[in-house]
mmCIF file with all atom_site columns, C-alpha atoms in Angstrom:
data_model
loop_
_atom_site.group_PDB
_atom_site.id
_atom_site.type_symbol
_atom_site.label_atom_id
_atom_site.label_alt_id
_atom_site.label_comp_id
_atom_site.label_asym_id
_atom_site.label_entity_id
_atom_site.label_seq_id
_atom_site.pdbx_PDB_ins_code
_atom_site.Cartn_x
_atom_site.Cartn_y
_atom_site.Cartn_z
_atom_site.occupancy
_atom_site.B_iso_or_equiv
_atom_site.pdbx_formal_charge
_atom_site.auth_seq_id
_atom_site.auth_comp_id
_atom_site.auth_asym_id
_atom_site.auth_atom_id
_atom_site.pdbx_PDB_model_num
ATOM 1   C CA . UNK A 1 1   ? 17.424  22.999  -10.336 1.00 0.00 ? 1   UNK A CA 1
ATOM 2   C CA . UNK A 1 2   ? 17.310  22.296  -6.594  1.00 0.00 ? 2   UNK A CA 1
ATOM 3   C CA . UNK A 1 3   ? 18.715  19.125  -5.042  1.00 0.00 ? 3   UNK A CA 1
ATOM 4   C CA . UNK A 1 4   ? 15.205  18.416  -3.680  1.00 0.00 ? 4   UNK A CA 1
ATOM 5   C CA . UNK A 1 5   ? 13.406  19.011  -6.751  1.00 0.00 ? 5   UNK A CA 1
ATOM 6   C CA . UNK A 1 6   ? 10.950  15.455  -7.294  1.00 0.00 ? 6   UNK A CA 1
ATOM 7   C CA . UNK A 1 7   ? 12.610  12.890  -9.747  1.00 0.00 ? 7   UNK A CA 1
ATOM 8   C CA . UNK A 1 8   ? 9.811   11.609  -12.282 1.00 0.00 ? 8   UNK A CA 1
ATOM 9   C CA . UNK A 1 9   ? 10.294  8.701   -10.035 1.00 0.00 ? 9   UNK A CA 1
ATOM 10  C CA . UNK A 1 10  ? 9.008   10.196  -6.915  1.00 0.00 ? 10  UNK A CA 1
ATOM 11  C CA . UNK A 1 11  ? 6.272   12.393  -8.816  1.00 0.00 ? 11  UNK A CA 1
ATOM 12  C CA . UNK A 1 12  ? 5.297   8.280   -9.865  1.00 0.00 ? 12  UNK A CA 1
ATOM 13  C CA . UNK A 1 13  ? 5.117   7.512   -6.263  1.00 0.00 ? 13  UNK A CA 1
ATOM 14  C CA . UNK A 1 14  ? 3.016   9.951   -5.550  1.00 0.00 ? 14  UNK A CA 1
ATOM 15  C CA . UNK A 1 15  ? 0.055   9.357   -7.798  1.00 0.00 ? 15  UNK A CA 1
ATOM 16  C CA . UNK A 1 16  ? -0.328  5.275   -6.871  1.00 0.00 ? 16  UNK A CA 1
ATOM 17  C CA . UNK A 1 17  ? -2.750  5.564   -4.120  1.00 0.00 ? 17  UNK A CA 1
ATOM 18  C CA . UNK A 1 18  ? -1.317  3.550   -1.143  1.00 0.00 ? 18  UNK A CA 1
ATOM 19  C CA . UNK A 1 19  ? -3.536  1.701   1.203   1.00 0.00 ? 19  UNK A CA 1
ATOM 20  C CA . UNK A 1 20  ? -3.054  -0.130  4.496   1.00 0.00 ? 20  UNK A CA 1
ATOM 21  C CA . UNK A 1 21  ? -1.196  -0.238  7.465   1.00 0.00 ? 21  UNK A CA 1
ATOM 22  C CA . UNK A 1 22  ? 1.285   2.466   8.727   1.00 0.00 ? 22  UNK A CA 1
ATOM 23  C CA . UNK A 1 23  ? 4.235   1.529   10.464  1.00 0.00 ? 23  UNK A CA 1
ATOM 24  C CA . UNK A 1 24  ? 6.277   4.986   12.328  1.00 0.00 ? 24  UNK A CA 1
ATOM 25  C CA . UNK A 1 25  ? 9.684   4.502   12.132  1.00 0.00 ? 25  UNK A CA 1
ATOM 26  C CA . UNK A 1 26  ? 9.710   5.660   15.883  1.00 0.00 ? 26  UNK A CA 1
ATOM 27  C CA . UNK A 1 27  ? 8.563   2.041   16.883  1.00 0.00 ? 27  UNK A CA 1
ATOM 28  C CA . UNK A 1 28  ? 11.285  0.451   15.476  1.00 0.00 ? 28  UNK A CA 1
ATOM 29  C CA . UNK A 1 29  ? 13.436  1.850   18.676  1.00 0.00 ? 29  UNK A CA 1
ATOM 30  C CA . UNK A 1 30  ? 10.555  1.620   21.175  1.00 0.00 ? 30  UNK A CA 1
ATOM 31  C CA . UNK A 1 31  ? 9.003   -1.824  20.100  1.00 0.00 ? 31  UNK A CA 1
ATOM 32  C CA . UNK A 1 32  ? 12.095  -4.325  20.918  1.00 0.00 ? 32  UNK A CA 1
ATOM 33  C CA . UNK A 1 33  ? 13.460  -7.689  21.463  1.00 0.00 ? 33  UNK A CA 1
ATOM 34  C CA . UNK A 1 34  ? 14.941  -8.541  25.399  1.00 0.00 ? 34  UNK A CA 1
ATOM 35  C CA . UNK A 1 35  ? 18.446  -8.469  23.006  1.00 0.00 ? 35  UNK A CA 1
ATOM 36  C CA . UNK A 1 36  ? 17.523  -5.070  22.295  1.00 0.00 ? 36  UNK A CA 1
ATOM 37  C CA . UNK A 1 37  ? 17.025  -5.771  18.613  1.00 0.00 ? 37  UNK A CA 1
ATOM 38  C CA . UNK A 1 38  ? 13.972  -4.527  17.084  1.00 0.00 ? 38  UNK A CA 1
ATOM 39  C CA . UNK A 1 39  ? 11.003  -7.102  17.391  1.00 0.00 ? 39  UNK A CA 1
ATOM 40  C CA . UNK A 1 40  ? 9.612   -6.611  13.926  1.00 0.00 ? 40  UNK A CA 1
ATOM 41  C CA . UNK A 1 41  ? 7.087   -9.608  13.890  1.00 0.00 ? 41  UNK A CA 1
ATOM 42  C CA . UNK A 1 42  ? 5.296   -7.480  16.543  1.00 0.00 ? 42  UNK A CA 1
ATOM 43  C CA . UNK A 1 43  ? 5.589   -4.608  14.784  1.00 0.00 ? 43  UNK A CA 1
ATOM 44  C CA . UNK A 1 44  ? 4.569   -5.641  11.808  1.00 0.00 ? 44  UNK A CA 1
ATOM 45  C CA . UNK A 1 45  ? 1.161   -6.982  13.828  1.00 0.00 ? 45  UNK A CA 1
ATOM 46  C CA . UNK A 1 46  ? 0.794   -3.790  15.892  1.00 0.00 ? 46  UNK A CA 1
ATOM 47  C CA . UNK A 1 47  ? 0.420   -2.131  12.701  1.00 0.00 ? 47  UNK A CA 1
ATOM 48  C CA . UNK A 1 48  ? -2.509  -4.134  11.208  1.00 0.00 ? 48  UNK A CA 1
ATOM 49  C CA . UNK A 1 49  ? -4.179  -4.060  14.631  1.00 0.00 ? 49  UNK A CA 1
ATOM 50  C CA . UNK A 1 50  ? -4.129  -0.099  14.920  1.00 0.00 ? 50  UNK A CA 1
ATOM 51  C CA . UNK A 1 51  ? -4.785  0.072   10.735  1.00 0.00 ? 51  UNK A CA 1
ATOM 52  C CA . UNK A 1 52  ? -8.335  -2.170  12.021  1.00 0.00 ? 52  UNK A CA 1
ATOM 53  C CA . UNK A 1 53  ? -9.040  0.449   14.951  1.00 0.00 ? 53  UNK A CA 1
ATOM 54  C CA . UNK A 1 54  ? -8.394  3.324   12.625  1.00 0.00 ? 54  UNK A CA 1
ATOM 55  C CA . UNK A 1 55  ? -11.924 5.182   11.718  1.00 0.00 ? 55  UNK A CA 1
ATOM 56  C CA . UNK A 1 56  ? -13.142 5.034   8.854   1.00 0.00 ? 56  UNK A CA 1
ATOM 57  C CA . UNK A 1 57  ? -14.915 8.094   7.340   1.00 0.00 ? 57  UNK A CA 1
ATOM 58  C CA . UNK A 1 58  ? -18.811 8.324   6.163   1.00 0.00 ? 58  UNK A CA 1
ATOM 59  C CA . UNK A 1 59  ? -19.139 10.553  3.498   1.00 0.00 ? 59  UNK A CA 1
ATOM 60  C CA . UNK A 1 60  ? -22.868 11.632  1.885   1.00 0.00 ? 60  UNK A CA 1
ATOM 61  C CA . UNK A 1 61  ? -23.134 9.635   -1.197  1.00 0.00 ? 61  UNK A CA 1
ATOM 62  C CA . UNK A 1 62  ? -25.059 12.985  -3.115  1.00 0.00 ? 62  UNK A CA 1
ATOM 63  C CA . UNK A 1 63  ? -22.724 15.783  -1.858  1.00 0.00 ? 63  UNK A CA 1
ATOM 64  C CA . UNK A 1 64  ? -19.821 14.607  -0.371  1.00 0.00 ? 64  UNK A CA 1
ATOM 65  C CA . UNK A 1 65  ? -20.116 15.761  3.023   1.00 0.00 ? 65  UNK A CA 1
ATOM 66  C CA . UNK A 1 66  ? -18.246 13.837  6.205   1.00 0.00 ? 66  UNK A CA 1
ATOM 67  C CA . UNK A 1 67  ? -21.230 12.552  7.970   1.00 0.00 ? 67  UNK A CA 1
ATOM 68  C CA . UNK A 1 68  ? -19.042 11.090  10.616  1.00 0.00 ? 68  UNK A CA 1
ATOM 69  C CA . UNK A 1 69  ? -17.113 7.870   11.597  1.00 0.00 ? 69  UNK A CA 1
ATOM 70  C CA . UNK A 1 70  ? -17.539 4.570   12.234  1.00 0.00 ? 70  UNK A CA 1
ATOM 71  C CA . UNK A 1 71  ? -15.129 1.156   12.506  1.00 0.00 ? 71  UNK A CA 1
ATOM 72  C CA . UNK A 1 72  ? -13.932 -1.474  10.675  1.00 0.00 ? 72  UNK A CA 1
ATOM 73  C CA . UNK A 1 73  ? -15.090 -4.205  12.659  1.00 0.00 ? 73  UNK A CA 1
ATOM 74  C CA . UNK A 1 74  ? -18.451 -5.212  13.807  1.00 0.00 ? 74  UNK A CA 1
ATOM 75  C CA . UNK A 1 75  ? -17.805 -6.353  17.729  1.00 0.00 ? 75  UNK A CA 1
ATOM 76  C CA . UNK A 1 76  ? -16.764 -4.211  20.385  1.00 0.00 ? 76  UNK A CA 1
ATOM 77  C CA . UNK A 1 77  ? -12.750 -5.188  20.314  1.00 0.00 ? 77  UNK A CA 1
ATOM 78  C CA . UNK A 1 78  ? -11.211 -6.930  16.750  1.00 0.00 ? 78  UNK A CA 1
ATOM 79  C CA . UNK A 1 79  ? -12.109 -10.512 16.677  1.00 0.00 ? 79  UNK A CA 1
ATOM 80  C CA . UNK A 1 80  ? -9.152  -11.979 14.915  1.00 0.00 ? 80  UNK A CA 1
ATOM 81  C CA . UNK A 1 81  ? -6.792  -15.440 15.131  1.00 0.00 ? 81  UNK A CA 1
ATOM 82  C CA . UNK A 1 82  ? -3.340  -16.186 16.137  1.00 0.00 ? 82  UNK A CA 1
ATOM 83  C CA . UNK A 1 83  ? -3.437  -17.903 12.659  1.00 0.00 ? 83  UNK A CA 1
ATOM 84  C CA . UNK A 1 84  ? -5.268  -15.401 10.821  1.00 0.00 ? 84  UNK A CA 1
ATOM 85  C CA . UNK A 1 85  ? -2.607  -12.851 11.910  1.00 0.00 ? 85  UNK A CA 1
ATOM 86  C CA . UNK A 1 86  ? -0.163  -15.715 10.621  1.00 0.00 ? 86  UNK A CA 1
ATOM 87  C CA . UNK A 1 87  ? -0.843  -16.471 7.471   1.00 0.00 ? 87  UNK A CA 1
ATOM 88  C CA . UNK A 1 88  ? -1.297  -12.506 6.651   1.00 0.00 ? 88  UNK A CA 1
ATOM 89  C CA . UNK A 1 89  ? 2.175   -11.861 7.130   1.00 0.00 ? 89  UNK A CA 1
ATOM 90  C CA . UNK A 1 90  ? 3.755   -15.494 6.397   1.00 0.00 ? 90  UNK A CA 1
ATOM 91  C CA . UNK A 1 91  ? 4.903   -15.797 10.570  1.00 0.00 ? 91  UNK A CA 1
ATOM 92  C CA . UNK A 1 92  ? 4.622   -19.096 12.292  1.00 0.00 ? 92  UNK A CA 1
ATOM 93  C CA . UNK A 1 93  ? 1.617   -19.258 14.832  1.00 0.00 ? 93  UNK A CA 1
ATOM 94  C CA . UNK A 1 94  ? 4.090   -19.769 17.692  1.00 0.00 ? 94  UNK A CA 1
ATOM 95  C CA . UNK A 1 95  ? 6.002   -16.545 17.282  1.00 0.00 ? 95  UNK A CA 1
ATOM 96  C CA . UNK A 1 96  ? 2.503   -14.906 15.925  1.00 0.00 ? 96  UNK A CA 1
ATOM 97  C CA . UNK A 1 97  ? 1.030   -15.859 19.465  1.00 0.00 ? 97  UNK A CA 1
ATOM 98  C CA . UNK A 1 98  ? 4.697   -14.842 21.108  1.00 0.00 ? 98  UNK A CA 1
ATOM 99  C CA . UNK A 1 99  ? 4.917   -11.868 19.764  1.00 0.00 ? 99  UNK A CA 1
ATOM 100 C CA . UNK A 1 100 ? 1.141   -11.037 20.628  1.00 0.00 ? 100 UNK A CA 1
ATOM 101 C CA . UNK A 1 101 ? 1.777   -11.579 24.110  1.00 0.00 ? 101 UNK A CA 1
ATOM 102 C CA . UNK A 1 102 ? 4.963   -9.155  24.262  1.00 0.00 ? 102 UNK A CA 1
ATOM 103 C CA . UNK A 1 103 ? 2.511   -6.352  22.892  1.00 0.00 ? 103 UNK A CA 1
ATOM 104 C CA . UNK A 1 104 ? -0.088  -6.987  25.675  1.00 0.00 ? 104 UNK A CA 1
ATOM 105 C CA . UNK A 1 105 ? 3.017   -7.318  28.348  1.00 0.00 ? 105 UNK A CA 1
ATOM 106 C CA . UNK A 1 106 ? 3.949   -4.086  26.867  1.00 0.00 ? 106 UNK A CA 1
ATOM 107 C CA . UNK A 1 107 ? 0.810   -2.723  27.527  1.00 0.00 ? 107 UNK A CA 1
ATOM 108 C CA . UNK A 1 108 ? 0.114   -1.750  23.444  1.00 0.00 ? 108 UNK A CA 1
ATOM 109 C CA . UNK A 1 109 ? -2.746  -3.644  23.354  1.00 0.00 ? 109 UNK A CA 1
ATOM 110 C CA . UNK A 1 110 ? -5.609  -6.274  25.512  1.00 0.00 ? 110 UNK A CA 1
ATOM 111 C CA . UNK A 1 111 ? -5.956  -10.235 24.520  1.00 0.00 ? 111 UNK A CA 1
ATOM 112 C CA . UNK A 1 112 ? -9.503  -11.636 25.534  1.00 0.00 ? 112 UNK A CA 1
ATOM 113 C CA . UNK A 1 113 ? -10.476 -14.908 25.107  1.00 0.00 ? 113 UNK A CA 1
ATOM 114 C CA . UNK A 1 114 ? -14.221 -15.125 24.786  1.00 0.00 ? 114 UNK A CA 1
ATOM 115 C CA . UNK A 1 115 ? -16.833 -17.864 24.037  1.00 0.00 ? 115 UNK A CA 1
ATOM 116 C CA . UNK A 1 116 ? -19.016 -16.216 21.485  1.00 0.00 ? 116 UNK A CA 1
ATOM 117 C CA . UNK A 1 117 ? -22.374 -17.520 19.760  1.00 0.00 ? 117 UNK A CA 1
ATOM 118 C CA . UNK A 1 118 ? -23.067 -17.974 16.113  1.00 0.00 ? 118 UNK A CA 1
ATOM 119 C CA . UNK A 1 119 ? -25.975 -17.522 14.221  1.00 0.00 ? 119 UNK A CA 1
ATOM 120 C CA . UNK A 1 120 ? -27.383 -21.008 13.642  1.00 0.00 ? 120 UNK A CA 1
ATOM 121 C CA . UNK A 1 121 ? -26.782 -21.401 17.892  1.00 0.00 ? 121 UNK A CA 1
ATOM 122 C CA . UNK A 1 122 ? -23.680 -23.432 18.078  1.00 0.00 ? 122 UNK A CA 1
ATOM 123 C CA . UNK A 1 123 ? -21.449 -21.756 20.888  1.00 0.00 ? 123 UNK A CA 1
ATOM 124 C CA . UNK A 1 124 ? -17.573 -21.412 20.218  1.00 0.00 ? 124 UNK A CA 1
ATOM 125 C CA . UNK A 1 125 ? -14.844 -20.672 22.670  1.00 0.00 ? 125 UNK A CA 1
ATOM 126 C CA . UNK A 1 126 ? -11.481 -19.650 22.767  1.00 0.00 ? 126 UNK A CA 1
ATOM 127 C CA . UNK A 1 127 ? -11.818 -17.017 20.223  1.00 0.00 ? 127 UNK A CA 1
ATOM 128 C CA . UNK A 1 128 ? -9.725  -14.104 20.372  1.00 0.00 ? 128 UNK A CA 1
ATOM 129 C CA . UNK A 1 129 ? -10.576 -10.604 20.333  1.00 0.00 ? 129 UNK A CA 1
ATOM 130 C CA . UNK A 1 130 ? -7.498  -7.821  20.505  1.00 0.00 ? 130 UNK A CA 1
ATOM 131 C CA . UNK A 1 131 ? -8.223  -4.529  22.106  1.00 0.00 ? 131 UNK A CA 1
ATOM 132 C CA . UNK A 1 132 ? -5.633  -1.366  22.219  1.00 0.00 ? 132 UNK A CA 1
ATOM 133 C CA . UNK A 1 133 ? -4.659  1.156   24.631  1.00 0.00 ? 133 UNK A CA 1
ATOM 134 C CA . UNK A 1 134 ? -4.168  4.322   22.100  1.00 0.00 ? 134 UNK A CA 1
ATOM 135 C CA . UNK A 1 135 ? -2.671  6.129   24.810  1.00 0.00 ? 135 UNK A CA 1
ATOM 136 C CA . UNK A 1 136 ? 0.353   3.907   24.901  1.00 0.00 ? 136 UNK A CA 1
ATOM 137 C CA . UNK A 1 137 ? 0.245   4.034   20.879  1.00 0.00 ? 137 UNK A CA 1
ATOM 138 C CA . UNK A 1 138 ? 0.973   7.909   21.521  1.00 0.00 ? 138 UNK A CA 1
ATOM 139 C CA . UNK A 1 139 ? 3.484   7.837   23.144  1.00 0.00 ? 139 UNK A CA 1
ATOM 140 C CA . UNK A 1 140 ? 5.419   5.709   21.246  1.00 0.00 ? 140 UNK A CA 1
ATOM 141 C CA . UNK A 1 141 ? 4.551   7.356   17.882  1.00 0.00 ? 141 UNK A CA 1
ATOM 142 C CA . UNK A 1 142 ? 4.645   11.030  18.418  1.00 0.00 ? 142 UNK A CA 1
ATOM 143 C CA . UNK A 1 143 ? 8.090   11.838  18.462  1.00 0.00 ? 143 UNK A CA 1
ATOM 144 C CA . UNK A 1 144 ? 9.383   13.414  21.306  1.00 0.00 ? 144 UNK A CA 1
ATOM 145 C CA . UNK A 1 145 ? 10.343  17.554  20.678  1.00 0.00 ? 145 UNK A CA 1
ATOM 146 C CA . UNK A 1 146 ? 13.333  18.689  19.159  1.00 0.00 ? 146 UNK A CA 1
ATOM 147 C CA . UNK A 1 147 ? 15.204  21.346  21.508  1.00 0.00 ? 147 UNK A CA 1
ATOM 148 C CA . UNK A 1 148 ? 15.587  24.679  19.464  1.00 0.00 ? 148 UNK A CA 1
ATOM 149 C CA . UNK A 1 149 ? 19.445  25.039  20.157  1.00 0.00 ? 149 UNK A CA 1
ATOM 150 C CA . UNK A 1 150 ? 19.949  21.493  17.646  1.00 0.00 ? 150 UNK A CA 1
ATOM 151 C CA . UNK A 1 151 ? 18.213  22.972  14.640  1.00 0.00 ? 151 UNK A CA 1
ATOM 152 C CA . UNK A 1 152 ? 18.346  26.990  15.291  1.00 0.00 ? 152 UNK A CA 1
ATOM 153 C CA . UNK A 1 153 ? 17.991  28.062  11.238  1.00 0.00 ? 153 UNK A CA 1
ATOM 154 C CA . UNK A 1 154 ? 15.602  24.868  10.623  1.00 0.00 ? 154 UNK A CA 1
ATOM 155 C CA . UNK A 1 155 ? 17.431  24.715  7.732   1.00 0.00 ? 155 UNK A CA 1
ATOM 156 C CA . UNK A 1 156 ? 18.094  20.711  5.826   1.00 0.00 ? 156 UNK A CA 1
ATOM 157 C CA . UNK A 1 157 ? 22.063  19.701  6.486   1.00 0.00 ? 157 UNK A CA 1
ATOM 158 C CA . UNK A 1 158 ? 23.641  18.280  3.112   1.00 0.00 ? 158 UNK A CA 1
ATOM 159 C CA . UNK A 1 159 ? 25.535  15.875  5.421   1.00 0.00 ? 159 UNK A CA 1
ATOM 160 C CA . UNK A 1 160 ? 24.241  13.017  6.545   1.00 0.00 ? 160 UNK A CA 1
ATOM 161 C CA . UNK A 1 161 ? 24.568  12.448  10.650  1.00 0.00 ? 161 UNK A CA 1
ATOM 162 C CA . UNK A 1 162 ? 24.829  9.076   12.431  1.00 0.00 ? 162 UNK A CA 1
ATOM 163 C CA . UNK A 1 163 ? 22.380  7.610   14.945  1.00 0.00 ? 163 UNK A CA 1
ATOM 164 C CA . UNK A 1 164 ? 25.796  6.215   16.679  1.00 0.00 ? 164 UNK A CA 1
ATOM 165 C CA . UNK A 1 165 ? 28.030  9.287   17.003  1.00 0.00 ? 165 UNK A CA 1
ATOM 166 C CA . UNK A 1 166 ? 27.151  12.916  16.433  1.00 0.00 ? 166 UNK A CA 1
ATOM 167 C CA . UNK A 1 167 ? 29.948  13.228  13.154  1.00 0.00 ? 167 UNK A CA 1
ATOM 168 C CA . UNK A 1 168 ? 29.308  12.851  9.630   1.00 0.00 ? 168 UNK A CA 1
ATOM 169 C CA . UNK A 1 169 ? 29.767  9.479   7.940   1.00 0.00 ? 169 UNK A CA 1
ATOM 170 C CA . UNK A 1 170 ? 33.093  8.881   6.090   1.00 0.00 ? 170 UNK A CA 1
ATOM 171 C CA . UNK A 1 171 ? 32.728  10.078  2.170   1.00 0.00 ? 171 UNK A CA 1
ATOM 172 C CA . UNK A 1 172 ? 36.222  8.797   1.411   1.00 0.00 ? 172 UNK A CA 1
ATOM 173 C CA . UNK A 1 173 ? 36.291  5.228   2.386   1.00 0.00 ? 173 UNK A CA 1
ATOM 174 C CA . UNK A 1 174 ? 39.391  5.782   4.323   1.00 0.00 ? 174 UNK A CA 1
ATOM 175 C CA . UNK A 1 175 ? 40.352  3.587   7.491   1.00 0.00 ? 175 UNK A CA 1
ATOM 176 C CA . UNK A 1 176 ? 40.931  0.636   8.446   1.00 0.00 ? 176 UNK A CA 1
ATOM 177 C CA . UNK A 1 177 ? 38.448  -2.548  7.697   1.00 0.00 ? 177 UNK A CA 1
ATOM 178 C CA . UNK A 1 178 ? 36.835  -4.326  9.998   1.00 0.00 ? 178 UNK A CA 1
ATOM 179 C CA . UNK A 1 179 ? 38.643  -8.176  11.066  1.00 0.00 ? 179 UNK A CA 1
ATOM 180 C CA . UNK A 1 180 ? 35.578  -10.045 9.156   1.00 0.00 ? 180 UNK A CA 1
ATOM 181 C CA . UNK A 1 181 ? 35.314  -13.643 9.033   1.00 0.00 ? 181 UNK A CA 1
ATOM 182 C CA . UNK A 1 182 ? 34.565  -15.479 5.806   1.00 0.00 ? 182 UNK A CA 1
ATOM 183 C CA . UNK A 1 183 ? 34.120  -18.601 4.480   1.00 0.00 ? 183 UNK A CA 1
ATOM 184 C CA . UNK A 1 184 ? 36.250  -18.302 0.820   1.00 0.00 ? 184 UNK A CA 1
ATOM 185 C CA . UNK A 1 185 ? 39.197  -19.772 1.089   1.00 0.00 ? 185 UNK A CA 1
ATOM 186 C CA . UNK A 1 186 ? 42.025  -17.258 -0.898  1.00 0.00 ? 186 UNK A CA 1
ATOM 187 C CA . UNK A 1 187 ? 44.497  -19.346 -2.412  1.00 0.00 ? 187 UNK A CA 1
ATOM 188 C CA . UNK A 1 188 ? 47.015  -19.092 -5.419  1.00 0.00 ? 188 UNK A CA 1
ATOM 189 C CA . UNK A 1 189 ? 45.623  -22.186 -6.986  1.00 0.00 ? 189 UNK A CA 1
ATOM 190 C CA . UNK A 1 190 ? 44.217  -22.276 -10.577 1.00 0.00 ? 190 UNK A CA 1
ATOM 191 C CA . UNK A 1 191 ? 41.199  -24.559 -10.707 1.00 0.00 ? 191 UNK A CA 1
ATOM 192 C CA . UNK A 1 192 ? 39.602  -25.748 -14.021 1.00 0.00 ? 192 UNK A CA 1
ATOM 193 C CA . UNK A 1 193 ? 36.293  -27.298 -12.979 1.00 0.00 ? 193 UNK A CA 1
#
């Protein structure tokens, strides 16, 4: 049996039919903080704003047949709130609207602030509609090209390589241990609470 063979577990997996939002692990290294730490509350956002401006496909309801496209939304940009985005994803409306702002500074994706009519007349403003620049989605997604020299026999290494240093990890938990501070106390006393 192959190392790679599929577990039960991962044959499991594979039949629950998994909906929603996509996040490439290549925009946890392009999408960061100033500390250089990854800013996940925008990525978590970026991802439901490019799952929204993801087509959706029209199918023939008799034969099946991909009729064409069309969007999620009804306007011509996502009309959605700092708080809706919020209370999605459990953030504060602050760092919602924060990190919002770092996407658009990042040039991911447009924030408009338009005054839009409703049906029965009354006229609201303020209300936000996010647009996105797919071109700048691309090039943070698509992974750049591996040279052939790194991977000649495209063959799958059965040691794992670090993102830090080019060696394999440790397997023997030699060396020393990193100073760490704690807050137990080691002592020789014998308590009896």
């Amino acid at each position: 049996m192959s190392r790679y063979a599929p577990t039960p577990e991962v044959m499991a997996i594979g039949q629950i039919n998994i909906s929603g939002n996509v996040t490439p692990t290549t925009w946890w290294k392009h999408i960061q903080l100033p500390s250089g730490r990854p800013d996940a509350t925008a990525i978590a956002l970026l991802s439901e704003i490019v799952y929204w401006y993801r087509p959706t496909e029209v199918r023939d309801e008799h034969t099946g047949a991909l009729l064409g496209y069309r969007k999620r939304f009804q306007g011509d940009k996502l009309q959605r709130s700092y708080q809706a985005f919020a209370e999605q994803f459990g953030f504060g409306k602050r760092e919602t609207a924060d990190a919002l702002k770092r996407l658009r500074d990042a040039g991911f994706i447009t924030l408009d602030l338009r005054t839009v009519e409703m049906l029965d007349g009354v006229k609201c403003s303020n209300i936000l509609f996010v647009g996105i620049n797919p071109q700048a989605i691309a090039a943070i997604t698509t992974p750049s090209s591996v040279s052939p020299e790194s991977n000649s026999n495209n063959a799958i290494s059965d040691t794992a390589i670090t993102l830090k240093r080019n060696t394999p990890q440790r397997h023997n938990g030699t060396g020393d241990t990193p100073n760490v501070d704690t807050n137990t106390e080691i002592t020789t006393e014998i308590t009896t609470e």
